[in-house]
Every structure is written in C-alpha cells, then in structure tokens.
Coordinates of C-alpha atoms in Angstrom, one line a residue:
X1 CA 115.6 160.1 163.0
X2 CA 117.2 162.5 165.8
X3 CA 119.4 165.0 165.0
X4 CA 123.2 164.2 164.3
X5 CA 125.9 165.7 162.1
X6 CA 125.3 165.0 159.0
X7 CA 127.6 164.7 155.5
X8 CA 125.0 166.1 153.0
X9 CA 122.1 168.1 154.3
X10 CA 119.6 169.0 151.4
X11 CA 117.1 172.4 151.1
X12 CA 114.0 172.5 149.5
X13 CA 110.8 175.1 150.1
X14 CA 108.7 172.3 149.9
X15 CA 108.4 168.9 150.4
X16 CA 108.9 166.9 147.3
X17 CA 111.5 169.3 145.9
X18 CA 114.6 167.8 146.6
X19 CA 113.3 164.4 145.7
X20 CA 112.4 166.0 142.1
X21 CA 115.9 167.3 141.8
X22 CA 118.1 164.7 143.5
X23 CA 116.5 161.5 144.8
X24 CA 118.7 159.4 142.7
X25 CA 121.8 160.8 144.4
X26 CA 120.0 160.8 147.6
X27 CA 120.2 156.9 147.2
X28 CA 123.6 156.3 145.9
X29 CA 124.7 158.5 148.7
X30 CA 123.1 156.7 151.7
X31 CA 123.7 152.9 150.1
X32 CA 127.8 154.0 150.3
X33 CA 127.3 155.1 154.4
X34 CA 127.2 158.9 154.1
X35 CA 124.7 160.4 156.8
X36 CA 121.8 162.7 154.5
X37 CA 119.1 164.3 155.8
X38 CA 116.5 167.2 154.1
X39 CA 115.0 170.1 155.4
X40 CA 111.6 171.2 153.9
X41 CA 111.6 175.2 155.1
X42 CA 107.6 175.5 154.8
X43 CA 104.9 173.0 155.2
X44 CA 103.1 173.8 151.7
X45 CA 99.9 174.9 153.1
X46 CA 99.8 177.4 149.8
X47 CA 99.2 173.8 147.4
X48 CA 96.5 173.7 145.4
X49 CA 96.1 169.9 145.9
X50 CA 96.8 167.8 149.6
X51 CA 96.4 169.4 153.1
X52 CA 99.3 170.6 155.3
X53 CA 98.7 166.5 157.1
X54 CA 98.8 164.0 154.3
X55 CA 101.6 166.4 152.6
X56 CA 103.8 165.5 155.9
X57 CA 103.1 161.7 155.9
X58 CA 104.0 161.7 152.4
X59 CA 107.5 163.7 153.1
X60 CA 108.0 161.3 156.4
X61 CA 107.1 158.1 153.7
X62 CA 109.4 159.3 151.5
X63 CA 112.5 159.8 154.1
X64 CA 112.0 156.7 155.0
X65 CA 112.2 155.1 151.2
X66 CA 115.3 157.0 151.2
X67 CA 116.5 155.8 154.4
X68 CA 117.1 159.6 155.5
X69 CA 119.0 160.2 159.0
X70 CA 116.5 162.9 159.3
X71 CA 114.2 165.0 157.9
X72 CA 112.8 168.3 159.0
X73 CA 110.8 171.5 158.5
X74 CA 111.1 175.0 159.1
X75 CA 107.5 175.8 159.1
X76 CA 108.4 179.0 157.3
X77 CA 105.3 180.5 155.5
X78 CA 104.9 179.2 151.9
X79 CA 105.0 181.7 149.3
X80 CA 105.9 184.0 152.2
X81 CA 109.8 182.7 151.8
X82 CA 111.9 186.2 151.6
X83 CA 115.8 186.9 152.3
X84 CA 114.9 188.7 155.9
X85 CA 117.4 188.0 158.5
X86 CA 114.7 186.0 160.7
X87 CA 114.4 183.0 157.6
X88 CA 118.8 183.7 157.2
X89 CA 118.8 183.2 160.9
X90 CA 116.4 180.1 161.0
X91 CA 118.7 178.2 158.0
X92 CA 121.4 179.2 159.4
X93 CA 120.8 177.3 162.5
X94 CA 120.1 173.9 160.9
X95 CA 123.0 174.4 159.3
X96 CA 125.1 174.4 162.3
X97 CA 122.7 172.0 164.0
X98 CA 124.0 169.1 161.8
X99 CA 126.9 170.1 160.5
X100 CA 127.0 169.2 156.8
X101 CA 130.2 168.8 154.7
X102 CA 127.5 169.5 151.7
X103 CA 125.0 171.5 151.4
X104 CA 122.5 171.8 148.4
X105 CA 119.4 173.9 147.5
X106 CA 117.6 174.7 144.3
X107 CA 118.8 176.3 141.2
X108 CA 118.6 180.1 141.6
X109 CA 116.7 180.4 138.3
X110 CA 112.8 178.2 138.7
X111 CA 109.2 178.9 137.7
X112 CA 108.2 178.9 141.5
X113 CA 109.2 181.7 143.3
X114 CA 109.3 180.1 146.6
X115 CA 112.5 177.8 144.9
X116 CA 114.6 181.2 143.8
X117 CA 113.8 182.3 147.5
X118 CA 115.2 179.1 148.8
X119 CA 118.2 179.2 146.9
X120 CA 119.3 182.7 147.8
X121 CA 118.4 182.0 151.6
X122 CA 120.3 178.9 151.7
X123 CA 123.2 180.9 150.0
X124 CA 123.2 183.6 152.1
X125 CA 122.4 180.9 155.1
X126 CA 125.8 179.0 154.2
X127 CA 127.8 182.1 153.9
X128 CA 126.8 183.2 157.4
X129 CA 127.1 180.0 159.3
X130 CA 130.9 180.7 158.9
X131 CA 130.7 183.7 161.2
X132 CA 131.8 183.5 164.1
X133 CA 130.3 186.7 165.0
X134 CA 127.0 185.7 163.4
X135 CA 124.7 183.9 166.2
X136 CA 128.2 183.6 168.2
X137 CA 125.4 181.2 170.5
X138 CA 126.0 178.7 168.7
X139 CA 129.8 177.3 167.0
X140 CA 130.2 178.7 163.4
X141 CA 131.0 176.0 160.6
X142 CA 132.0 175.8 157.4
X143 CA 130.5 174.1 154.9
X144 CA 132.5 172.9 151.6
X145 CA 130.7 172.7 149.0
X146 CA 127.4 173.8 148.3
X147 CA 125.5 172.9 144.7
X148 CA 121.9 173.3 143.2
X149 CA 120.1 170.8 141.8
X150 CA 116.7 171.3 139.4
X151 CA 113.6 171.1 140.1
X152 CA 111.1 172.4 137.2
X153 CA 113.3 174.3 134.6
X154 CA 116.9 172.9 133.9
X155 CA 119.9 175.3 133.8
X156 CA 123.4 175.3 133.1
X157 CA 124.7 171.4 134.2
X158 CA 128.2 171.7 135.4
X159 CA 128.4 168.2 137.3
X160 CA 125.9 164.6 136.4
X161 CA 125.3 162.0 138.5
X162 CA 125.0 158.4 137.2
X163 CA 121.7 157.4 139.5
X164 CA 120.8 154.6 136.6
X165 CA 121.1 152.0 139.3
X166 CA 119.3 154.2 142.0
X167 CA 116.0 155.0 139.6
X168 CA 113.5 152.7 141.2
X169 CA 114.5 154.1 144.3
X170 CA 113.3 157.6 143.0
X171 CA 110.7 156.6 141.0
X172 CA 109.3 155.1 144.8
X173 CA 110.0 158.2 146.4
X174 CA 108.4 160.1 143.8
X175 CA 105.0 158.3 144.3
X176 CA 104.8 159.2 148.0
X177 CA 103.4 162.2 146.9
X178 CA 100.1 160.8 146.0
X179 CA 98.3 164.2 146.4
X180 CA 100.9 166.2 144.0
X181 CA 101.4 163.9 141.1
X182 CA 97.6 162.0 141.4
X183 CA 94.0 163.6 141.2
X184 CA 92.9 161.5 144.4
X185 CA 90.3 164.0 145.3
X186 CA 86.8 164.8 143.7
X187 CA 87.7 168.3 144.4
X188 CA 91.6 168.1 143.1
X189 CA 93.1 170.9 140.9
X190 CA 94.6 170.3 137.7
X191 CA 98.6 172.0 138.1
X192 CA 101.2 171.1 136.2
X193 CA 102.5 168.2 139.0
X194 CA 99.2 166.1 138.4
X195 CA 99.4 166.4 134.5
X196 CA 102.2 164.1 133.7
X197 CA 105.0 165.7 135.7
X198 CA 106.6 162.4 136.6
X199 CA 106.7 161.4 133.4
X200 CA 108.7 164.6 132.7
X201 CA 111.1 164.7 135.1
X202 CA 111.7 160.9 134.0
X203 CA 112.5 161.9 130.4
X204 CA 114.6 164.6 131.5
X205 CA 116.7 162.6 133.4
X206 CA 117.0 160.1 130.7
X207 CA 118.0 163.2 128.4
X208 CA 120.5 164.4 130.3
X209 CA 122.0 160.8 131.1
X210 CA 122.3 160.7 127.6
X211 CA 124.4 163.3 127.0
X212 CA 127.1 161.3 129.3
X213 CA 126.1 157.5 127.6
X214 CA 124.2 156.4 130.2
X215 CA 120.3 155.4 131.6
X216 CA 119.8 158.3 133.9
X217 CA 121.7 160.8 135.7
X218 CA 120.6 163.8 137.7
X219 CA 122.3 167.5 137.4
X220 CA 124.1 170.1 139.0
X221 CA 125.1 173.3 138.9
X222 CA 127.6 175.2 141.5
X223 CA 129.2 178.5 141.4
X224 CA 132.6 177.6 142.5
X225 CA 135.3 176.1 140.5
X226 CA 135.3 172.8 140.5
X227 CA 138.8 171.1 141.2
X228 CA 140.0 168.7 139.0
X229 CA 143.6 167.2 139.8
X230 CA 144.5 165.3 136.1
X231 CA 142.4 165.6 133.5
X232 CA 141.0 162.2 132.1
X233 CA 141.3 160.8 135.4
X234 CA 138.4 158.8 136.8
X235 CA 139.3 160.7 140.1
X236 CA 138.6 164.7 139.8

C-alpha cells in the first residue's frame, strides 16, 4: 500500500474508528474505483483490552478486507490528542501527502475525548493545508469537502448512505478487531466495545436506514451547505 493521491482519505484516533462510522461507504466507494485510504493518528496503547501489536495486525487485516490503497498512523499519543500546532502540523502533512478530494473525521460531539480531539485537529488540519504560507515546504491543497461520520453517539444526520449491499463487507471488517469487540484474554476488561457493541452499531444502522426505506445506511453530518441542483432529482 505505498503512498499515492488519493480521492477520500479517512481520520480516526484510533484504529477501528472509521470502520465503526463508515466501513459500509468505505466499500461502495472502493468497489466503483475511487482510491481510499485511513489514517489512524495514535496507536491505542491507552486500550484497556489488546496490545499496541495485535491492535496493528487487526487495523492492517482490516485494510485489507476493505481493499484500502493505504493505511497509516501517526503515532500521536492516545488520550494525549490536543489542537497544538505540532499534531495540526503532523495532519496537515498527510493531508497534502495524498491529496484527497475528501476528507472525513469524527463527529465533533462523542463520549471519547480522543474523537472530539480528532475532529477539531482534522478541521483545523484541512483548513491549513490550503495555505500556502503554512509549511510553504510542501504544495498547499485544497480539499472539497470534508464530513463526519459517528462513531459511539449519533448526531444531527444531514446526508445517508445506502451501504445495504456493502454490510457483510463491514460486518467482516468489524470482526478484525478481535481484542475490542471479544473477551479473548483471561485478563480482558469488560468496556462498552466487548459488551455487545457490534450488535449496536448494527441496529443503529438498521435504524437509520429505516428512516430512508432501506436495510442499512451509514450517516453524516458536514457543516457546509450541501448543493443540490433540482430538487427531486436523483442527481444532487
């Protein structure tokens, strides 16, 4: 998985978030040819369950279930994520490293801090990888959209997508993360990923593709306006 430019580049603090939030899209974006990849900015060595090794073969198994272009990590120190301008800095340069048409991060609004820190880094991360003042090393760019997707606590959906056909795909992904969602060591901790947690984010998904009349869809929210050129159009 070397590094190329890329059309959607995902954000999460830890590995495992972006497949909670988005997986389904994940899929349905790589089977129609776009390049993804995800960059993890810590390695999770805060996690009451799994060790800093098994937690990266399960991200690598995962990438590969989603047939990622790449997949990286910041090594950024979990529950030590903070808006300084050294973390800005470090986002920023993925950023411009692959060059993304898309960005997306978590919702600004989670039970985790180290998710609300994520979102406002990648934020301020997108903004400032349009500077061409900023890091003037390397060339700016401009991303064009940037949206959030959930992770534990669902906000304000202003966009669904329809991953009914991509589900499996998730649920495989999902189960990568033996050490998060299983109690596969004597010693394991009981959080609220190993009690059930699939099971949630499985009915929530459901819920909300209900809402649109179909199996399963994942959410977003973005704090643009979204451009829509006839209304009732399948085309927005």
């Amino acid at each position: 998985m070397a590094d190329q430019k890329l059309d959607i580049l995902i954000f999460g603090a830890h590995a495992d978030d972006a497949e909670i939030g988005m997986a389904g899209t994940i899929a349905k974006h790589v089977s129609a040819g776009l390049a993804v990849g995800i960059c993890d900015l810590t390695q999770a060595e805060m996690s009451s369950n799994g060790t800093v090794d098994n937690r990266m073969q399960e991200a690598n198994h995962a990438a590969k279930v989603l047939d990622l272009t790449v997949r990286t990590n910041l090594g950024l120190p979990d529950r030590g994520l903070f808006v300084t301008p050294e973390h800005v800095e470090r986002i920023t340069a993925e950023i411009r490293k692959h060059a993304p048409s898309i960005v997306f991060a978590p919702y600004w609004e989670d039970r985790h801090p180290d998710h609300v820190a994520c979102s406002r880094l990648v934020e301020e991360a997108v903004f400032n990888a349009k500077l061409r003042r900023y890091m003037p090393d390397t060339p700016s760019i401009k991303v064009d959209e940037l949206y959030f997707y959930f992770i534990n606590d669902l906000g304000q959906t202003d966009l669904v997508v329809d991953v009914s056909e991509q589900y499996s795909v998730k649920e495989q992904a999902l189960a990568c993360y033996r050490s998060q969602f299983q109690k596969i060591e004597q010693d394991a901790v009981a959080t609220p990923l190993t009690e059930g947690y699939i099971e949630r984010v499985r009915a929530r998904d459901s819920l909300l593709g209900a809402r649109r009349l179909i199996p399963y869809a994942e959410g977003f929210a973005t704090k643009s306006p979204y451009v829509v050129h006839l209304f009732g159009s399948s085309q927005a």
